Amino acid sequence: MAVCTTCPYCGVGCGVLATVHPDGAVTVKGDPDHPANFGRLCSKGSALGETVNTDGRLLNPRIGDRAVSWDEALAQVADRFVATIRDYGPDSVAFYVSGQITTEDYYVANKLMKGFIGSANIDTNSRLCMASSVAGHRRAFGSDTVPGSYEDLEQADLIVLVGSNLAWCHPVLYQRIAAARNKRPDLKVVLIDPRRTMTADIADLHLAIRPDGDVSLFLGLLRYLADHDKLDLDYIEAHTNGFEEALETCGHAPVAVAAATGLSQDELQRFYALFADAEKTVTVYSQGVNQSVVGTDKVNAIINCHLATGRIGRPGMGPFSVTGQPNAMGGREVGGLANMLAAHMDIENPEHCDTVGRFWSAPTIADRAGLKAVDMFRAVADGRIKAIWIMATNPVDSMPDADGVAAALETCPFVVVSDVIAETDTTRLADVRLPSLAWGEKDGTVTNSERRISRQRTFLEGPGEARADWWQMAEVAKRMGFGHAFDWTSPAEIFSEYAALTAFENNGVRDLDIGAYAGIESDAYNSLKPFQWPQPAGVSPISSRFFANGGFFTPDRKARFVAVKTPAKPVEQDAYPFVLNTGRIRDHWHTMTRTGKSPRLSGHIAEPFAELHPGDADRLGVADADIVEVSSDRGVARVRALVTERQLPGAVFVPMHWTDQFSACARIDAVVAPVTDPHSGQPASKATAVVVRRYVAALFGFAIMAGKPNRPDADYWTIGRIAAGWRLEFAHSQYPEDVENFARKLLGLRERAQLLVFRDGRRGDHRIAAFEESRLAGVVYLSTQPVAVSRSWAIEQLAADHDDLSARWRVVAGRPGADMPDKGAIICACFGVGANEIEGAVRSGCDTVEAVGKATCAGTNCGSCKSEIREIIDDCRIVAAE
Ligand code: SF4
C-alpha cells in the first residue's frame, strides 16, 4: 500500500505516494490529493525511489574511526558539551542545523539550545536560503508571515518572478503557472533575472537586470505607481505607516533607475505599466533576491509596492517568498534561526522570552540573538566556539568561504555530525558521527512555502543503528541533566507540545497559532492531512491568507513601509572583473548525497560548469567545453566552460552541487566570499568578484566503467553515476606517456581484461577499451582537445553485448554505427530522451512540446524538461528561418 508523505527536496513541498514492492524496490508518484502539487512531481521527485538505497550510509555511531554503542557516543557528546559550557560558558557551544530536518527535530534542537543550555547559538543552513525574506517580513509585517497561497499564482493576472529560476528550482510551481497560462493566455509573466534561465520560457517579458539592481527597479516602480495615480490610498491610510518616507527615498530619475538596473527605458516602462494595470499581481522571489548584501532591502522594496497598491492577502495578489528547502519554513516556525525564539516569538522581546521560558519551565532562556551561520563559523575559527553539533548539512561545501569553514572545523576541539551519509566533506572532520534516519525512514512534519504543514512518514526501516535526530538530541539532553523536559516517546508528542506553545498566551497577537493540534494523539498525528496555518483551537479553519484587511503583527497592527535607499554601486575590482552567481540545476539537490545516486538525475548535467557570455569567452580565449578556473581571494574552482548567450557579459554562473566526493576542485562555495546582508546575516552567494581563466590542458579525457573509478591523478575530474556503472570526465596539464598503464589504473582492470587500443596518429589521441569476455569493462578516450564522443551512446555500451569485433571497434572509435543514432545530451531524464532525438522529431514536423512528447515521450512524465524542449523547437525554427 502506498504511503502518503512529502518530497524532501524543495520548498514547494509536494505530496508523494511511496510504495515499497516485495523485492524492496521503491516507486513514487505524485499525490493527487496534496494541495501543493495535485499529483505533479518534478524530475527529482519522480526519481526519489532511486535514491533511497543504503549505499554509503553511516550505519553506526562512531568516535573517530571506531564504531561505538549509542550509549558511549551520546555520553561522549553530553560530557563534552557539559564540560565546555562549564569551562567557557553557554556561548562556547553551537548547533548548526538544516532545512532538511523535520519541524519536530528543529523544535527539540531549539528548545535544548535556547531554553536549557541558555545560548541562542543555533542557526540553520536556511540562513543561506531565505533569511533576508524573514528579515524583510518582520520589518514590514512585524512577523515572519508569508501572506498568500499557491492558488494565488493561478488566480493572478500578472506574476512577477524576481531572482527565481522556478523552472529548475521550484519546478512544480513553474508547472502550475504554465498550466494556468495555457488555460488563461491573458495571464502575464515577467521574469527579472540577470540570466535568461529556462524560466524565461513562460515569460512575456524578461528583464536581464544587472546583479543587485532589484532595489532600484522596485524603488522606480513605487515612484511610477505614485506618479500614475495607481496607489490604494485607503489601504495606505488605514493599514500602514511610513509611506511618505518610503516614497521620498525613491528619487525621481528614471535615468538613474535605468543606469542602476542596466535596463532600457522601454523595458522599464513596459514592466511598470504591466504592474500598474494588473491589480491581481503576485511577486514571487527567492534566492536571487535573498542572497545579496541588500537582500532584505530588496524584499522590502517589493513589499512596499504591494502595500502601496493594497495588493496583499486577496486572491491572486501579494508578495510571495518561495523557500529553497523542504522545511525552511518549519525551522522558522520553531526558532531554528539564531535571532528568533520558538513559535514566531522574538528573542529581543522580554515578554516573549518570559512566555517561552515559562512554557518550557526552562532553567534559563536565551534573551539575545546568537551567532548567525557565517559568524558562527568565524567563532569556530577563532576559538570562541569550542564544541559544535552539525545536523543534516554539509557546511564544508555549502557555506561561503568553504575552505575557511573546513579549516575552522579542523581546529575546533569537538565536532559532532549527525548525518545519513558516512563520508561527506563535513563528516570527515567530525570527532563523533551519529547515524541519522533518512527520508522514508523518519517521521515528522514539514512546512512548505505557503505555510502548509504536511507529514513526512516512515515507509522504510532505518538501516543499521540509524536513529531520528530528535531522539539523538533528547538523549543527549537527558544525559546533560534535562531529562524531564525531553522525555517524549514519539514525534507526535513533540508536535503536540509545539502546537500548544503556538497557542500559549497568544489570543491573536501572534500570526502562528496551530493550537487546534495541541494535545494531538498518535492516531490523529499519523493520519494528519496537509493543512495551512493558522489553525487556532476552537475555531473552524480560518482564511488561508493574511493582511487583506490589515491586522499586521506590529504594536499598532499596521504594516511598516521601509524607506529603502538605492544601494551604493559596488566597487569594481580590476583583479576580479567578473560577478559570480551560484545556484541550482534542474536535477541535482544540494551536495548530491541523494541525487548523485541516481543515474537518471546524473544524466541531465553531468559536470560542474561555468556559464559565460560568448563575448567574454572570446576575450578570454575560452571555447565551449574548455576547462576554466574561477577564483576569488578565497579560493578556486575548476569547471567546464559553457558558453551561452543566456549569460550577461561580465557575469559567470556556477552550480553549487559538486563536492570533493564527486569532483577534484569544484566546490564553488570555496570561492564565494563570506559577505552578508547586515539585517539578515544571509550570505551574498550571487555576487562574489572573481577572475575567470582558461585552464591550459594538455589532456582531456572521458571514461566509462563498471566499477567506481579510482580518482585520477588529474587537475580536473568529475565522476557520475550511469545505469551500469560510472562515468568520468577529466583534464590535466600533461598527457600520459604510458597510455595503457594509465587506462589500466584508471579503470581498475583485472589482468584478464583484454585491451583494444587505437592511436590517432594525426591528432595524437588514444582510445582504449577493455573487455572481459563479451562484456565491456570500461573505455577511456584521451585527447588533446575536449573529447568529442557521444556520451549517451557510449554509456549505453556498458550494458550492451560486445561479442562481435566490429561492435568492439565501434566502442574504440567512439562512434555509433549508422543503425544506432546518437541521441545526444539527455534532456528528458524520465525517459532518457536526448537532444538529437527531440531535434529529429521537430524536423519531422513536431512543432509543439505536446507533439514532441507524442513522438518521443519526452516531457510526458514529470514535465521538468518542457522548457528545454520548447527551446530546442525555437532554435530549430530560427535555424530554418536563416
Ligand atoms: Fe520535490 Fe520537485 Fe515538488 Fe520540489 S517541485 S517538492 S523537488 S517534487
mmCIF file with all atom_site columns, N, CA, C and O in Angstrom, residues 316-357:
data_model
loop_
_atom_site.group_PDB
_atom_site.id
_atom_site.type_symbol
_atom_site.label_atom_id
_atom_site.label_alt_id
_atom_site.label_comp_id
_atom_site.label_asym_id
_atom_site.label_entity_id
_atom_site.label_seq_id
_atom_site.pdbx_PDB_ins_code
_atom_site.Cartn_x
_atom_site.Cartn_y
_atom_site.Cartn_z
_atom_site.occupancy
_atom_site.B_iso_or_equiv
_atom_site.pdbx_formal_charge
_atom_site.auth_seq_id
_atom_site.auth_comp_id
_atom_site.auth_asym_id
_atom_site.auth_atom_id
_atom_site.pdbx_PDB_model_num
ATOM 1   N N  . GLY A 1 316 ? -5.044 36.078 -5.664 1.00 0.00 ? 316 GLY A N  1
ATOM 2   C CA . GLY A 1 316 ? -4.242 36.479 -6.817 1.00 0.00 ? 316 GLY A CA 1
ATOM 3   C C  . GLY A 1 316 ? -3.338 37.661 -6.577 1.00 0.00 ? 316 GLY A C  1
ATOM 4   O O  . GLY A 1 316 ? -2.843 38.261 -7.527 1.00 0.00 ? 316 GLY A O  1
ATOM 5   N N  . MET A 1 317 ? -3.093 37.997 -5.324 1.00 0.00 ? 317 MET A N  1
ATOM 6   C CA . MET A 1 317 ? -2.257 39.178 -5.037 1.00 0.00 ? 317 MET A CA 1
ATOM 7   C C  . MET A 1 317 ? -1.310 38.915 -3.871 1.00 0.00 ? 317 MET A C  1
ATOM 8   O O  . MET A 1 317 ? -1.682 38.233 -2.925 1.00 0.00 ? 317 MET A O  1
ATOM 9   N N  . GLY A 1 318 ? -0.151 39.542 -3.947 1.00 0.00 ? 318 GLY A N  1
ATOM 10  C CA . GLY A 1 318 ? 0.722  39.534 -2.776 1.00 0.00 ? 318 GLY A CA 1
ATOM 11  C C  . GLY A 1 318 ? 2.183  39.302 -3.108 1.00 0.00 ? 318 GLY A C  1
ATOM 12  O O  . GLY A 1 318 ? 2.514  38.767 -4.171 1.00 0.00 ? 318 GLY A O  1
ATOM 13  N N  . PRO A 1 319 ? 3.058  39.717 -2.194 1.00 0.00 ? 319 PRO A N  1
ATOM 14  C CA . PRO A 1 319 ? 4.462  39.347 -2.312 1.00 0.00 ? 319 PRO A CA 1
ATOM 15  C C  . PRO A 1 319 ? 4.600  37.904 -1.853 1.00 0.00 ? 319 PRO A C  1
ATOM 16  O O  . PRO A 1 319 ? 3.925  37.492 -0.906 1.00 0.00 ? 319 PRO A O  1
ATOM 17  N N  . PHE A 1 320 ? 5.445  37.113 -2.503 1.00 0.00 ? 320 PHE A N  1
ATOM 18  C CA . PHE A 1 320 ? 5.471  35.684 -2.199 1.00 0.00 ? 320 PHE A CA 1
ATOM 19  C C  . PHE A 1 320 ? 6.911  35.178 -2.208 1.00 0.00 ? 320 PHE A C  1
ATOM 20  O O  . PHE A 1 320 ? 7.506  34.979 -3.262 1.00 0.00 ? 320 PHE A O  1
ATOM 21  N N  . SER A 1 321 ? 7.452  34.982 -1.026 1.00 0.00 ? 321 SER A N  1
ATOM 22  C CA . SER A 1 321 ? 8.796  34.395 -0.902 1.00 0.00 ? 321 SER A CA 1
ATOM 23  C C  . SER A 1 321 ? 8.667  32.881 -1.017 1.00 0.00 ? 321 SER A C  1
ATOM 24  O O  . SER A 1 321 ? 7.904  32.270 -0.260 1.00 0.00 ? 321 SER A O  1
ATOM 25  N N  . VAL A 1 322 ? 9.372  32.261 -1.963 1.00 0.00 ? 322 VAL A N  1
ATOM 26  C CA . VAL A 1 322 ? 9.367  30.794 -2.003 1.00 0.00 ? 322 VAL A CA 1
ATOM 27  C C  . VAL A 1 322 ? 10.703 30.290 -1.464 1.00 0.00 ? 322 VAL A C  1
ATOM 28  O O  . VAL A 1 322 ? 11.763 30.779 -1.833 1.00 0.00 ? 322 VAL A O  1
ATOM 29  N N  . THR A 1 323 ? 10.605 29.321 -0.583 1.00 0.00 ? 323 THR A N  1
ATOM 30  C CA . THR A 1 323 ? 11.796 28.858 0.128  1.00 0.00 ? 323 THR A CA 1
ATOM 31  C C  . THR A 1 323 ? 12.497 27.759 -0.654 1.00 0.00 ? 323 THR A C  1
ATOM 32  O O  . THR A 1 323 ? 11.883 27.028 -1.421 1.00 0.00 ? 323 THR A O  1
ATOM 33  N N  . GLY A 1 324 ? 13.785 27.647 -0.403 1.00 0.00 ? 324 GLY A N  1
ATOM 34  C CA . GLY A 1 324 ? 14.569 26.667 -1.141 1.00 0.00 ? 324 GLY A CA 1
ATOM 35  C C  . GLY A 1 324 ? 14.419 25.261 -0.612 1.00 0.00 ? 324 GLY A C  1
ATOM 36  O O  . GLY A 1 324 ? 14.447 24.296 -1.374 1.00 0.00 ? 324 GLY A O  1
ATOM 37  N N  . GLN A 1 325 ? 14.255 25.112 0.684  1.00 0.00 ? 325 GLN A N  1
ATOM 38  C CA . GLN A 1 325 ? 14.358 23.783 1.286  1.00 0.00 ? 325 GLN A CA 1
ATOM 39  C C  . GLN A 1 325 ? 13.002 23.248 1.748  1.00 0.00 ? 325 GLN A C  1
ATOM 40  O O  . GLN A 1 325 ? 12.069 24.010 1.973  1.00 0.00 ? 325 GLN A O  1
ATOM 41  N N  . PRO A 1 326 ? 12.921 21.927 1.940  1.00 0.00 ? 326 PRO A N  1
ATOM 42  C CA . PRO A 1 326 ? 11.634 21.331 2.262  1.00 0.00 ? 326 PRO A CA 1
ATOM 43  C C  . PRO A 1 326 ? 11.074 21.806 3.590  1.00 0.00 ? 326 PRO A C  1
ATOM 44  O O  . PRO A 1 326 ? 9.868  21.833 3.780  1.00 0.00 ? 326 PRO A O  1
ATOM 45  N N  . ASN A 1 327 ? 11.963 22.177 4.518  1.00 0.00 ? 327 ASN A N  1
ATOM 46  C CA . ASN A 1 327 ? 11.433 22.587 5.817  1.00 0.00 ? 327 ASN A CA 1
ATOM 47  C C  . ASN A 1 327 ? 12.085 23.862 6.329  1.00 0.00 ? 327 ASN A C  1
ATOM 48  O O  . ASN A 1 327 ? 12.246 24.042 7.532  1.00 0.00 ? 327 ASN A O  1
ATOM 49  N N  . ALA A 1 328 ? 12.446 24.741 5.401  1.00 0.00 ? 328 ALA A N  1
ATOM 50  C CA . ALA A 1 328 ? 12.940 26.052 5.833  1.00 0.00 ? 328 ALA A CA 1
ATOM 51  C C  . ALA A 1 328 ? 11.874 26.748 6.658  1.00 0.00 ? 328 ALA A C  1
ATOM 52  O O  . ALA A 1 328 ? 12.152 27.370 7.688  1.00 0.00 ? 328 ALA A O  1
ATOM 53  N N  . MET A 1 329 ? 10.624 26.616 6.246  1.00 0.00 ? 329 MET A N  1
ATOM 54  C CA . MET A 1 329 ? 9.531  27.294 6.959  1.00 0.00 ? 329 MET A CA 1
ATOM 55  C C  . MET A 1 329 ? 9.316  26.687 8.341  1.00 0.00 ? 329 MET A C  1
ATOM 56  O O  . MET A 1 329 ? 9.082  27.408 9.318  1.00 0.00 ? 329 MET A O  1
ATOM 57  N N  . GLY A 1 330 ? 9.372  25.362 8.425  1.00 0.00 ? 330 GLY A N  1
ATOM 58  C CA . GLY A 1 330 ? 9.197  24.728 9.734  1.00 0.00 ? 330 GLY A CA 1
ATOM 59  C C  . GLY A 1 330 ? 10.270 25.183 10.702 1.00 0.00 ? 330 GLY A C  1
ATOM 60  O O  . GLY A 1 330 ? 10.012 25.425 11.889 1.00 0.00 ? 330 GLY A O  1
ATOM 61  N N  . GLY A 1 331 ? 11.500 25.322 10.194 1.00 0.00 ? 331 GLY A N  1
ATOM 62  C CA . GLY A 1 331 ? 12.595 25.804 11.048 1.00 0.00 ? 331 GLY A CA 1
ATOM 63  C C  . GLY A 1 331 ? 12.325 27.205 11.552 1.00 0.00 ? 331 GLY A C  1
ATOM 64  O O  . GLY A 1 331 ? 12.567 27.524 12.722 1.00 0.00 ? 331 GLY A O  1
ATOM 65  N N  . ARG A 1 332 ? 11.816 28.056 10.659 1.00 0.00 ? 332 ARG A N  1
ATOM 66  C CA . ARG A 1 332 ? 11.482 29.422 11.066 1.00 0.00 ? 332 ARG A CA 1
ATOM 67  C C  . ARG A 1 332 ? 10.419 29.399 12.162 1.00 0.00 ? 332 ARG A C  1
ATOM 68  O O  . ARG A 1 332 ? 10.443 30.205 13.100 1.00 0.00 ? 332 ARG A O  1
ATOM 69  N N  . GLU A 1 333 ? 9.463  28.486 12.018 1.00 0.00 ? 333 GLU A N  1
ATOM 70  C CA . GLU A 1 333 ? 8.337  28.438 12.970 1.00 0.00 ? 333 GLU A CA 1
ATOM 71  C C  . GLU A 1 333 ? 8.797  28.088 14.383 1.00 0.00 ? 333 GLU A C  1
ATOM 72  O O  . GLU A 1 333 ? 8.269  28.610 15.361 1.00 0.00 ? 333 GLU A O  1
ATOM 73  N N  . VAL A 1 334 ? 9.770  27.200 14.492 1.00 0.00 ? 334 VAL A N  1
ATOM 74  C CA . VAL A 1 334 ? 10.135 26.756 15.849 1.00 0.00 ? 334 VAL A CA 1
ATOM 75  C C  . VAL A 1 334 ? 11.420 27.411 16.342 1.00 0.00 ? 334 VAL A C  1
ATOM 76  O O  . VAL A 1 334 ? 11.965 27.016 17.363 1.00 0.00 ? 334 VAL A O  1
ATOM 77  N N  . GLY A 1 335 ? 11.914 28.426 15.625 1.00 0.00 ? 335 GLY A N  1
ATOM 78  C CA . GLY A 1 335 ? 13.059 29.173 16.143 1.00 0.00 ? 335 GLY A CA 1
ATOM 79  C C  . GLY A 1 335 ? 14.402 28.606 15.730 1.00 0.00 ? 335 GLY A C  1
ATOM 80  O O  . GLY A 1 335 ? 15.377 28.732 16.472 1.00 0.00 ? 335 GLY A O  1
ATOM 81  N N  . GLY A 1 336 ? 14.464 28.017 14.553 1.00 0.00 ? 336 GLY A N  1
ATOM 82  C CA . GLY A 1 336 ? 15.743 27.463 14.093 1.00 0.00 ? 336 GLY A CA 1
ATOM 83  C C  . GLY A 1 336 ? 16.775 28.514 13.755 1.00 0.00 ? 336 GLY A C  1
ATOM 84  O O  . GLY A 1 336 ? 17.955 28.192 13.579 1.00 0.00 ? 336 GLY A O  1
ATOM 85  N N  . LEU A 1 337 ? 16.355 29.759 13.627 1.00 0.00 ? 337 LEU A N  1
ATOM 86  C CA . LEU A 1 337 ? 17.303 30.843 13.344 1.00 0.00 ? 337 LEU A CA 1
ATOM 87  C C  . LEU A 1 337 ? 17.800 31.442 14.657 1.00 0.00 ? 337 LEU A C  1
ATOM 88  O O  . LEU A 1 337 ? 17.039 31.555 15.625 1.00 0.00 ? 337 LEU A O  1
ATOM 89  N N  . ALA A 1 338 ? 19.060 31.857 14.643 1.00 0.00 ? 338 ALA A N  1
ATOM 90  C CA . ALA A 1 338 ? 19.707 32.313 15.885 1.00 0.00 ? 338 ALA A CA 1
ATOM 91  C C  . ALA A 1 338 ? 19.080 33.583 16.449 1.00 0.00 ? 338 ALA A C  1
ATOM 92  O O  . ALA A 1 338 ? 19.303 33.916 17.613 1.00 0.00 ? 338 ALA A O  1
ATOM 93  N N  . ASN A 1 339 ? 18.312 34.288 15.623 1.00 0.00 ? 339 ASN A N  1
ATOM 94  C CA . ASN A 1 339 ? 17.748 35.547 16.093 1.00 0.00 ? 339 ASN A CA 1
ATOM 95  C C  . ASN A 1 339 ? 16.239 35.459 16.315 1.00 0.00 ? 339 ASN A C  1
ATOM 96  O O  . ASN A 1 339 ? 15.550 36.474 16.342 1.00 0.00 ? 339 ASN A O  1
ATOM 97  N N  . MET A 1 340 ? 15.706 34.237 16.444 1.00 0.00 ? 340 MET A N  1
ATOM 98  C CA . MET A 1 340 ? 14.274 34.099 16.724 1.00 0.00 ? 340 MET A CA 1
ATOM 99  C C  . MET A 1 340 ? 14.047 33.104 17.853 1.00 0.00 ? 340 MET A C  1
ATOM 100 O O  . MET A 1 340 ? 14.860 32.202 18.067 1.00 0.00 ? 340 MET A O  1
ATOM 101 N N  . LEU A 1 341 ? 12.922 33.277 18.523 1.00 0.00 ? 341 LEU A N  1
ATOM 102 C CA . LEU A 1 341 ? 12.517 32.272 19.508 1.00 0.00 ? 341 LEU A CA 1
ATOM 103 C C  . LEU A 1 341 ? 11.536 31.307 18.858 1.00 0.00 ? 341 LEU A C  1
ATOM 104 O O  . LEU A 1 341 ? 11.165 31.480 17.701 1.00 0.00 ? 341 LEU A O  1
ATOM 105 N N  . ALA A 1 342 ? 11.099 30.326 19.608 1.00 0.00 ? 342 ALA A N  1
ATOM 106 C CA . ALA A 1 342 ? 10.129 29.372 19.045 1.00 0.00 ? 342 ALA A CA 1
ATOM 107 C C  . ALA A 1 342 ? 8.774  30.040 18.816 1.00 0.00 ? 342 ALA A C  1
ATOM 108 O O  . ALA A 1 342 ? 8.450  31.064 19.432 1.00 0.00 ? 342 ALA A O  1
ATOM 109 N N  . ALA A 1 343 ? 7.971  29.440 17.922 1.00 0.00 ? 343 ALA A N  1
ATOM 110 C CA . ALA A 1 343 ? 6.592  29.855 17.657 1.00 0.00 ? 343 ALA A CA 1
ATOM 111 C C  . ALA A 1 343 ? 6.500  31.318 17.220 1.00 0.00 ? 343 ALA A C  1
ATOM 112 O O  . ALA A 1 343 ? 5.580  32.033 17.595 1.00 0.00 ? 343 ALA A O  1
ATOM 113 N N  . HIS A 1 344 ? 7.449  31.742 16.397 1.00 0.00 ? 344 HIS A N  1
ATOM 114 C CA . HIS A 1 344 ? 7.485  33.107 15.848 1.00 0.00 ? 344 HIS A CA 1
ATOM 115 C C  . HIS A 1 344 ? 7.558  34.175 16.932 1.00 0.00 ? 344 HIS A C  1
ATOM 116 O O  . HIS A 1 344 ? 7.068  35.292 16.714 1.00 0.00 ? 344 HIS A O  1
ATOM 117 N N  . MET A 1 345 ? 8.139  33.854 18.063 1.00 0.00 ? 345 MET A N  1
ATOM 118 C CA . MET A 1 345 ? 8.325  34.892 19.075 1.00 0.00 ? 345 MET A CA 1
ATOM 119 C C  . MET A 1 345 ? 9.718  35.486 18.940 1.00 0.00 ? 345 MET A C  1
ATOM 120 O O  . MET A 1 345 ? 10.629 34.854 18.400 1.00 0.00 ? 345 MET A O  1
ATOM 121 N N  . ASP A 1 346 ? 9.853  36.742 19.433 1.00 0.00 ? 346 ASP A N  1
ATOM 122 C CA . ASP A 1 346 ? 11.088 37.497 19.210 1.00 0.00 ? 346 ASP A CA 1
ATOM 123 C C  . ASP A 1 346 ? 12.042 37.336 20.379 1.00 0.00 ? 346 ASP A C  1
ATOM 124 O O  . ASP A 1 346 ? 11.657 37.540 21.536 1.00 0.00 ? 346 ASP A O  1
ATOM 125 N N  . ILE A 1 347 ? 13.272 37.075 20.056 1.00 0.00 ? 347 ILE A N  1
ATOM 126 C CA . ILE A 1 347 ? 14.255 36.867 21.117 1.00 0.00 ? 347 ILE A CA 1
ATOM 127 C C  . ILE A 1 347 ? 14.594 38.184 21.831 1.00 0.00 ? 347 ILE A C  1
ATOM 128 O O  . ILE A 1 347 ? 14.969 38.190 22.997 1.00 0.00 ? 347 ILE A O  1
ATOM 129 N N  . GLU A 1 348 ? 14.395 39.289 21.129 1.00 0.00 ? 348 GLU A N  1
ATOM 130 C CA . GLU A 1 348 ? 14.710 40.576 21.778 1.00 0.00 ? 348 GLU A CA 1
ATOM 131 C C  . GLU A 1 348 ? 13.541 41.073 22.630 1.00 0.00 ? 348 GLU A C  1
ATOM 132 O O  . GLU A 1 348 ? 13.654 42.082 23.307 1.00 0.00 ? 348 GLU A O  1
ATOM 133 N N  . ASN A 1 349 ? 12.424 40.385 22.592 1.00 0.00 ? 349 ASN A N  1
ATOM 134 C CA . ASN A 1 349 ? 11.232 40.830 23.310 1.00 0.00 ? 349 ASN A CA 1
ATOM 135 C C  . ASN A 1 349 ? 11.179 40.116 24.672 1.00 0.00 ? 349 ASN A C  1
ATOM 136 O O  . ASN A 1 349 ? 10.932 38.909 24.737 1.00 0.00 ? 349 ASN A O  1
ATOM 137 N N  . PRO A 1 350 ? 11.398 40.863 25.781 1.00 0.00 ? 350 PRO A N  1
ATOM 138 C CA . PRO A 1 350 ? 11.455 40.215 27.098 1.00 0.00 ? 350 PRO A CA 1
ATOM 139 C C  . PRO A 1 350 ? 10.179 39.455 27.437 1.00 0.00 ? 350 PRO A C  1
ATOM 140 O O  . PRO A 1 350 ? 10.220 38.402 28.070 1.00 0.00 ? 350 PRO A O  1
ATOM 141 N N  . GLU A 1 351 ? 9.036  39.976 26.967 1.00 0.00 ? 351 GLU A N  1
ATOM 142 C CA . GLU A 1 351 ? 7.770  39.274 27.253 1.00 0.00 ? 351 GLU A CA 1
ATOM 143 C C  . GLU A 1 351 ? 7.744  37.909 26.560 1.00 0.00 ? 351 GLU A C  1
ATOM 144 O O  . GLU A 1 351 ? 7.291  36.917 27.129 1.00 0.00 ? 351 GLU A O  1
ATOM 145 N N  . HIS A 1 352 ? 8.224  37.903 25.326 1.00 0.00 ? 352 HIS A N  1
ATOM 146 C CA . HIS A 1 352 ? 8.265  36.632 24.592 1.00 0.00 ? 352 HIS A CA 1
ATOM 147 C C  . HIS A 1 352 ? 9.227  35.649 25.255 1.00 0.00 ? 352 HIS A C  1
ATOM 148 O O  . HIS A 1 352 ? 8.932  34.452 25.358 1.00 0.00 ? 352 HIS A O  1
ATOM 149 N N  . CYS A 1 353 ? 10.376 36.164 25.702 1.00 0.00 ? 353 CYS A N  1
ATOM 150 C CA . CYS A 1 353 ? 11.337 35.274 26.381 1.00 0.00 ? 353 CYS A CA 1
ATOM 151 C C  . CYS A 1 353 ? 10.690 34.682 27.636 1.00 0.00 ? 353 CYS A C  1
ATOM 152 O O  . CYS A 1 353 ? 10.823 33.482 27.925 1.00 0.00 ? 353 CYS A O  1
ATOM 153 N N  . ASP A 1 354 ? 9.960  35.530 28.340 1.00 0.00 ? 354 ASP A N  1
ATOM 154 C CA . ASP A 1 354 ? 9.291  35.073 29.550 1.00 0.00 ? 354 ASP A CA 1
ATOM 155 C C  . ASP A 1 354 ? 8.229  34.022 29.205 1.00 0.00 ? 354 ASP A C  1
ATOM 156 O O  . ASP A 1 354 ? 8.112  32.989 29.877 1.00 0.00 ? 354 ASP A O  1
ATOM 157 N N  . THR A 1 355 ? 7.484  34.287 28.132 1.00 0.00 ? 355 THR A N  1
ATOM 158 C CA . THR A 1 355 ? 6.409  33.356 27.726 1.00 0.00 ? 355 THR A CA 1
ATOM 159 C C  . THR A 1 355 ? 6.992  31.985 27.404 1.00 0.00 ? 355 THR A C  1
ATOM 160 O O  . THR A 1 355 ? 6.521  30.950 27.903 1.00 0.00 ? 355 THR A O  1
ATOM 161 N N  . VAL A 1 356 ? 8.024  31.978 26.569 1.00 0.00 ? 356 VAL A N  1
ATOM 162 C CA . VAL A 1 356 ? 8.608  30.694 26.164 1.00 0.00 ? 356 VAL A CA 1
ATOM 163 C C  . VAL A 1 356 ? 9.269  30.020 27.369 1.00 0.00 ? 356 VAL A C  1
ATOM 164 O O  . VAL A 1 356 ? 9.122  28.806 27.585 1.00 0.00 ? 356 VAL A O  1
ATOM 165 N N  . GLY A 1 357 ? 9.957  30.806 28.162 1.00 0.00 ? 357 GLY A N  1
ATOM 166 C CA . GLY A 1 357 ? 10.649 30.251 29.337 1.00 0.00 ? 357 GLY A CA 1
ATOM 167 C C  . GLY A 1 357 ? 9.673  29.575 30.289 1.00 0.00 ? 357 GLY A C  1
ATOM 168 O O  . GLY A 1 357 ? 9.922  28.466 30.774 1.00 0.00 ? 357 GLY A O  1
#
